[in-house]
PDB file of C-alpha atoms and ligand atoms in Angstrom:
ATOM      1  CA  UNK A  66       0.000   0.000   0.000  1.00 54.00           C
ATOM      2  CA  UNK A  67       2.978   2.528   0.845  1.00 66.00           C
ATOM      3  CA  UNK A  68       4.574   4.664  -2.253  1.00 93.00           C
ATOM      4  CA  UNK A  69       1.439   6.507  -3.214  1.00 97.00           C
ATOM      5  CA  UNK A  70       2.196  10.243  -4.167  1.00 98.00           C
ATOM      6  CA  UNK A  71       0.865  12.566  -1.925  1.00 98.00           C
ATOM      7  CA  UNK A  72       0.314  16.128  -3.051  1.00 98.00           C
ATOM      8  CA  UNK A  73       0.655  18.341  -0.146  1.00 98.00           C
ATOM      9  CA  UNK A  74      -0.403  22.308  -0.939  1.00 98.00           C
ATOM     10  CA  UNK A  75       0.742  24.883   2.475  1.00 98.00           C
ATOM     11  CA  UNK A  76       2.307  27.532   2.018  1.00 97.00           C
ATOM     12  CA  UNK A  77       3.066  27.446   6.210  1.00 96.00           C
ATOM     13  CA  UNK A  78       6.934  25.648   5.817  1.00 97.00           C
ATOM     14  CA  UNK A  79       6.270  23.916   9.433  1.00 96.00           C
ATOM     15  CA  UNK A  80       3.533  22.595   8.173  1.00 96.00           C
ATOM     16  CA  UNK A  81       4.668  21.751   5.006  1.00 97.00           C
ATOM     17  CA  UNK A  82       7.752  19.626   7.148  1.00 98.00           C
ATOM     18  CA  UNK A  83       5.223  18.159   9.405  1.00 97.00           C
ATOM     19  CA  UNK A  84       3.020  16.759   7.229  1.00 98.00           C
ATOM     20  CA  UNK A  85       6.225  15.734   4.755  1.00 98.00           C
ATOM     21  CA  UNK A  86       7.768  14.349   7.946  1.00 98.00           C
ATOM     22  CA  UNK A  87       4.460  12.214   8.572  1.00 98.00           C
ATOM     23  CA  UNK A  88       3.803  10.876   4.949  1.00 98.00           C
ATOM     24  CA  UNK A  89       7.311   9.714   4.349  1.00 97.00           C
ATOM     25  CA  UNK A  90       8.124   8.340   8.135  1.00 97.00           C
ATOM     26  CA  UNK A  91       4.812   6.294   6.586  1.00 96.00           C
ATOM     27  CA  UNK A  92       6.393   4.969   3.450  1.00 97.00           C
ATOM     28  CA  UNK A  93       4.474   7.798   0.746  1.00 97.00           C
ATOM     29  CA  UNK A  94       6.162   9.553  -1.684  1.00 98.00           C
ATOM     30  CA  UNK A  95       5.766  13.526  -1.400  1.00 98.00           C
ATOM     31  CA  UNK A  96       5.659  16.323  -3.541  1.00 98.00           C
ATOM     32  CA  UNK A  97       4.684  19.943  -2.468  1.00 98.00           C
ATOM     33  CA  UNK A  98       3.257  23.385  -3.512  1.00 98.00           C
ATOM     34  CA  UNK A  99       3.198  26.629  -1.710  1.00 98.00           C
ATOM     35  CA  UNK A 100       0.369  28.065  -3.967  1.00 98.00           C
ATOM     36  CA  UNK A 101      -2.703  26.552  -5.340  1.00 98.00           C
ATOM     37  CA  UNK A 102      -1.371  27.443  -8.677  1.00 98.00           C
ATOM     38  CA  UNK A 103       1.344  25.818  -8.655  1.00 98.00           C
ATOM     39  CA  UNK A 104      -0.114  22.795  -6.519  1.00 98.00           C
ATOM     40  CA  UNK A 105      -2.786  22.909  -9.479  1.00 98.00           C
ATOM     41  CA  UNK A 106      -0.038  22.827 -12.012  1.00 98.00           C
ATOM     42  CA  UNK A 107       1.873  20.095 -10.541  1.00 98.00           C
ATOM     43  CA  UNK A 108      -1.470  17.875 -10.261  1.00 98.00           C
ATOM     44  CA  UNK A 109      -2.003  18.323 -13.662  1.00 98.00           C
ATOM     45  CA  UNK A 110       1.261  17.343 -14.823  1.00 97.00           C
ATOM     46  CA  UNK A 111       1.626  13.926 -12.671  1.00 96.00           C
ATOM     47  CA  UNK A 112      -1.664  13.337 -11.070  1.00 97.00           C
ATOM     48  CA  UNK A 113      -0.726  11.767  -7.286  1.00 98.00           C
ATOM     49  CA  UNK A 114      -2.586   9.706  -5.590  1.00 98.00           C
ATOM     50  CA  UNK A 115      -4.403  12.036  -2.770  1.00 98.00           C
ATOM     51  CA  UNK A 116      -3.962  15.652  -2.373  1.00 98.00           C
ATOM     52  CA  UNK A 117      -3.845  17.776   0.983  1.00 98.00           C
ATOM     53  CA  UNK A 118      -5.321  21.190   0.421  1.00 97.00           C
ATOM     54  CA  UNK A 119      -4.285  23.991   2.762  1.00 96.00           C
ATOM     55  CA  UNK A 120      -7.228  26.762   2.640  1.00 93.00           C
ATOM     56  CA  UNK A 121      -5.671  29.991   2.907  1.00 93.00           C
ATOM     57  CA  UNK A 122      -2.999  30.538   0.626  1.00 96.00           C
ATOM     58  CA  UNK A 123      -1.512  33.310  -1.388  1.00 96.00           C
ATOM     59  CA  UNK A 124      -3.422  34.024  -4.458  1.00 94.00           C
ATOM     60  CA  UNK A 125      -6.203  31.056  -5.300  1.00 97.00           C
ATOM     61  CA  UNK A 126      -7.671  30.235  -2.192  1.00 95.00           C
ATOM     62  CA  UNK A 127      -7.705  25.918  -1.456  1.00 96.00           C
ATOM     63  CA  UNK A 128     -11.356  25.682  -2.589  1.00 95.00           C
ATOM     64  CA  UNK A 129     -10.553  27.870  -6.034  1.00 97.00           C
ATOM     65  CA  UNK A 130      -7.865  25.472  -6.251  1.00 98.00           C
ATOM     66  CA  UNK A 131     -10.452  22.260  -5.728  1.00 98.00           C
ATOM     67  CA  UNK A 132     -12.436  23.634  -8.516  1.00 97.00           C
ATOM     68  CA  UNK A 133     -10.079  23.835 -11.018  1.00 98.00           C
ATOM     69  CA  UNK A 134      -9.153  20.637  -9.921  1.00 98.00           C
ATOM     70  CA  UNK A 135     -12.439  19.731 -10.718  1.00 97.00           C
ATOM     71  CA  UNK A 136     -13.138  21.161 -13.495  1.00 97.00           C
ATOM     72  CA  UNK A 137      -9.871  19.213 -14.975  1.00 97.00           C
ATOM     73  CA  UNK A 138     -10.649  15.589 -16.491  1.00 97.00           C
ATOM     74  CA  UNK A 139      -6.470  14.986 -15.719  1.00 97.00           C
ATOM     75  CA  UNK A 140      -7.535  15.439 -12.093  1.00 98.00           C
ATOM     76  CA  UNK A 141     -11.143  15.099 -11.156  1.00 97.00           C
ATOM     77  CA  UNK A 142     -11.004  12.006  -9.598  1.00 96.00           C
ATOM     78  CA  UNK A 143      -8.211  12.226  -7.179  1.00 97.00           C
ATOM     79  CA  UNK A 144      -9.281  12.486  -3.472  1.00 97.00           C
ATOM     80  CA  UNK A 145      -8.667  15.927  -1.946  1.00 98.00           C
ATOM     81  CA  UNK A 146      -8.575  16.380   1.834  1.00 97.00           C
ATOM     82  CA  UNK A 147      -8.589  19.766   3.058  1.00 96.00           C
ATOM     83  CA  UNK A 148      -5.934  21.208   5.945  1.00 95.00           C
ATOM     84  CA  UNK A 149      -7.080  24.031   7.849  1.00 90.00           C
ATOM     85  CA  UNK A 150      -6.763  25.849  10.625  1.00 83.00           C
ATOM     86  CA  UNK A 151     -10.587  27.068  10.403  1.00 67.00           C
ATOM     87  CA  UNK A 152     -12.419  24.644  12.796  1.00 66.00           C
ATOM     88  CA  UNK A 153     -15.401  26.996  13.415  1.00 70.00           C
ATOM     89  CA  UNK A 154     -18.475  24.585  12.624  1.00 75.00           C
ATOM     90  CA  UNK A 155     -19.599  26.870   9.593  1.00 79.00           C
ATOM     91  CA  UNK A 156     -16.148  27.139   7.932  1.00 83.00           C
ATOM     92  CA  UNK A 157     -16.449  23.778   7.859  1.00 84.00           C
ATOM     93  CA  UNK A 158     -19.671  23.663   6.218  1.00 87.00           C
ATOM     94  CA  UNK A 159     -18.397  25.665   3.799  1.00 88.00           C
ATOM     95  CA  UNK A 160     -15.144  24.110   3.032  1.00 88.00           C
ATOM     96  CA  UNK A 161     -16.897  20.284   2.896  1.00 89.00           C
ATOM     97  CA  UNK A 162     -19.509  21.784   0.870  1.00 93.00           C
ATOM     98  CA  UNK A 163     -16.986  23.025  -1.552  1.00 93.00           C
ATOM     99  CA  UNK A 164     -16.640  19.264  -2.207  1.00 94.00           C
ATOM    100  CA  UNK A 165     -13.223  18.115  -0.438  1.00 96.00           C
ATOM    101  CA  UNK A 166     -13.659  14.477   0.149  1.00 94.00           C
ATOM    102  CA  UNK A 167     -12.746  15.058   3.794  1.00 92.00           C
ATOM    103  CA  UNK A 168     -11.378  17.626   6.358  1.00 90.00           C
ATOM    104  CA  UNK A 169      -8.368  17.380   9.101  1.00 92.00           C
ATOM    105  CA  UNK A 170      -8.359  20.751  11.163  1.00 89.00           C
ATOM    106  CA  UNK A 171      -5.027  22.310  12.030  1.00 90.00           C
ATOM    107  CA  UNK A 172      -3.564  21.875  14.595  1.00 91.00           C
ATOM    108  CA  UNK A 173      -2.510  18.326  12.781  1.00 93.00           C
ATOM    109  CA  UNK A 174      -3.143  15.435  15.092  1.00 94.00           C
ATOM    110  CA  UNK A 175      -0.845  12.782  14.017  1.00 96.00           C
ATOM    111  CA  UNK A 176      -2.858   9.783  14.407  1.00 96.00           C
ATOM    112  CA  UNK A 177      -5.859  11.359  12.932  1.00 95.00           C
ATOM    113  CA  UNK A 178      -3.879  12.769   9.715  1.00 97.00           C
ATOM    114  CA  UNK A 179      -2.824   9.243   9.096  1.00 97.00           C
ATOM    115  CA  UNK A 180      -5.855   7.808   9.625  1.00 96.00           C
ATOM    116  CA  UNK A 181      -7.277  10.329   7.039  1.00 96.00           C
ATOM    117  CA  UNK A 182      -4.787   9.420   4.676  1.00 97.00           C
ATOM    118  CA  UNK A 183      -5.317   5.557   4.834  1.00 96.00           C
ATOM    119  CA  UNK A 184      -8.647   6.420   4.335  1.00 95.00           C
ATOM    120  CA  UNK A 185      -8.798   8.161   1.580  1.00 95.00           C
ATOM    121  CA  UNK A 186      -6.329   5.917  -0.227  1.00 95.00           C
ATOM    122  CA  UNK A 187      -8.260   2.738   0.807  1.00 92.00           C
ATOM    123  CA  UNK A 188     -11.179   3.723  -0.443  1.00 82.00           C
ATOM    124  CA  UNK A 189     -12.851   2.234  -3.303  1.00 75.00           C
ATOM    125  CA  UNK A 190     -12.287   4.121  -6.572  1.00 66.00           C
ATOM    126  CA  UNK A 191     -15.913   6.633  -7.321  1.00 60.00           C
ATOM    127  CA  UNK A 192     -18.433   5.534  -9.907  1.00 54.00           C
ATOM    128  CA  UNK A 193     -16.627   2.002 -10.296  1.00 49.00           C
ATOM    129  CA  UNK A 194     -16.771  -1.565  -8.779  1.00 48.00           C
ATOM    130  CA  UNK A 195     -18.726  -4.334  -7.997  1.00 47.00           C
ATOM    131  CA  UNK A 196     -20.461  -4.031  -4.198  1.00 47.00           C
TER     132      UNK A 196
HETATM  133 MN1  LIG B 357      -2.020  28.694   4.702  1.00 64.22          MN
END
């Protein structure tokens, strides 16, 4: 199961290290963004297997960044979790509305980031599959 590529967008360098730190400790490949542009850009160009969305970043926010994704047959179907410091129940709302495929609030609990992760990886690929 370990070796995926995991896409992580932050612009926040700790955070960036932390969650680098996590995923590779954890066997996963990494590759990272500081912008959603660029994060877009680099999805685009070698589609990984999950994608961790900070929110607020320079320029395209996280969820301008999830619809392009979107809107992009190269990258439509890879699961996008979002990372974000806003844990006030309607940010929330609004960010899961948005249509991330889940949410892991900031401060990062370890064990709960992984478990996201696994999760998200694990998962059965949409539209497709016997039940
Ligand atoms: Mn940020």
């Amino acid at each position: 199961m370990a070796g995926e590529l995991i896409l992580i967008v932050e612009d926040n360098e700790k955070n960036r290290k932390l969650e680098r730190d996590i995923l590779q400790f954890h066997g996963y490949r990494t590759v990272e963004a500081e912008t959603g542009e660029d994060g877009v850009a680099l999805a685009q160009v070698t589609p990984p297997a999950l994608i961790l969305m900070d929110i607020q970043l320079p320029g395209m926010s996280g969820i301008d960044a999830l619809r392009v994704l979107r809107a992009d047959e190269r990258t439509r179907g890879i699961p996008v979790i979002a990372v974000t410091a806003s844990a006030m129940t309607q940010d929330r709302q609004k960010i899961m509305s948005a249509g991330f495929d889940a949410y892991q609030a900031k401060p990062i609990d370890v064990n709960q980031f992984v478990a996201a992760v696994r999760a998200m990886l694990t998962r059965p690929p949409a539209g497709g599959g016997a039940a």
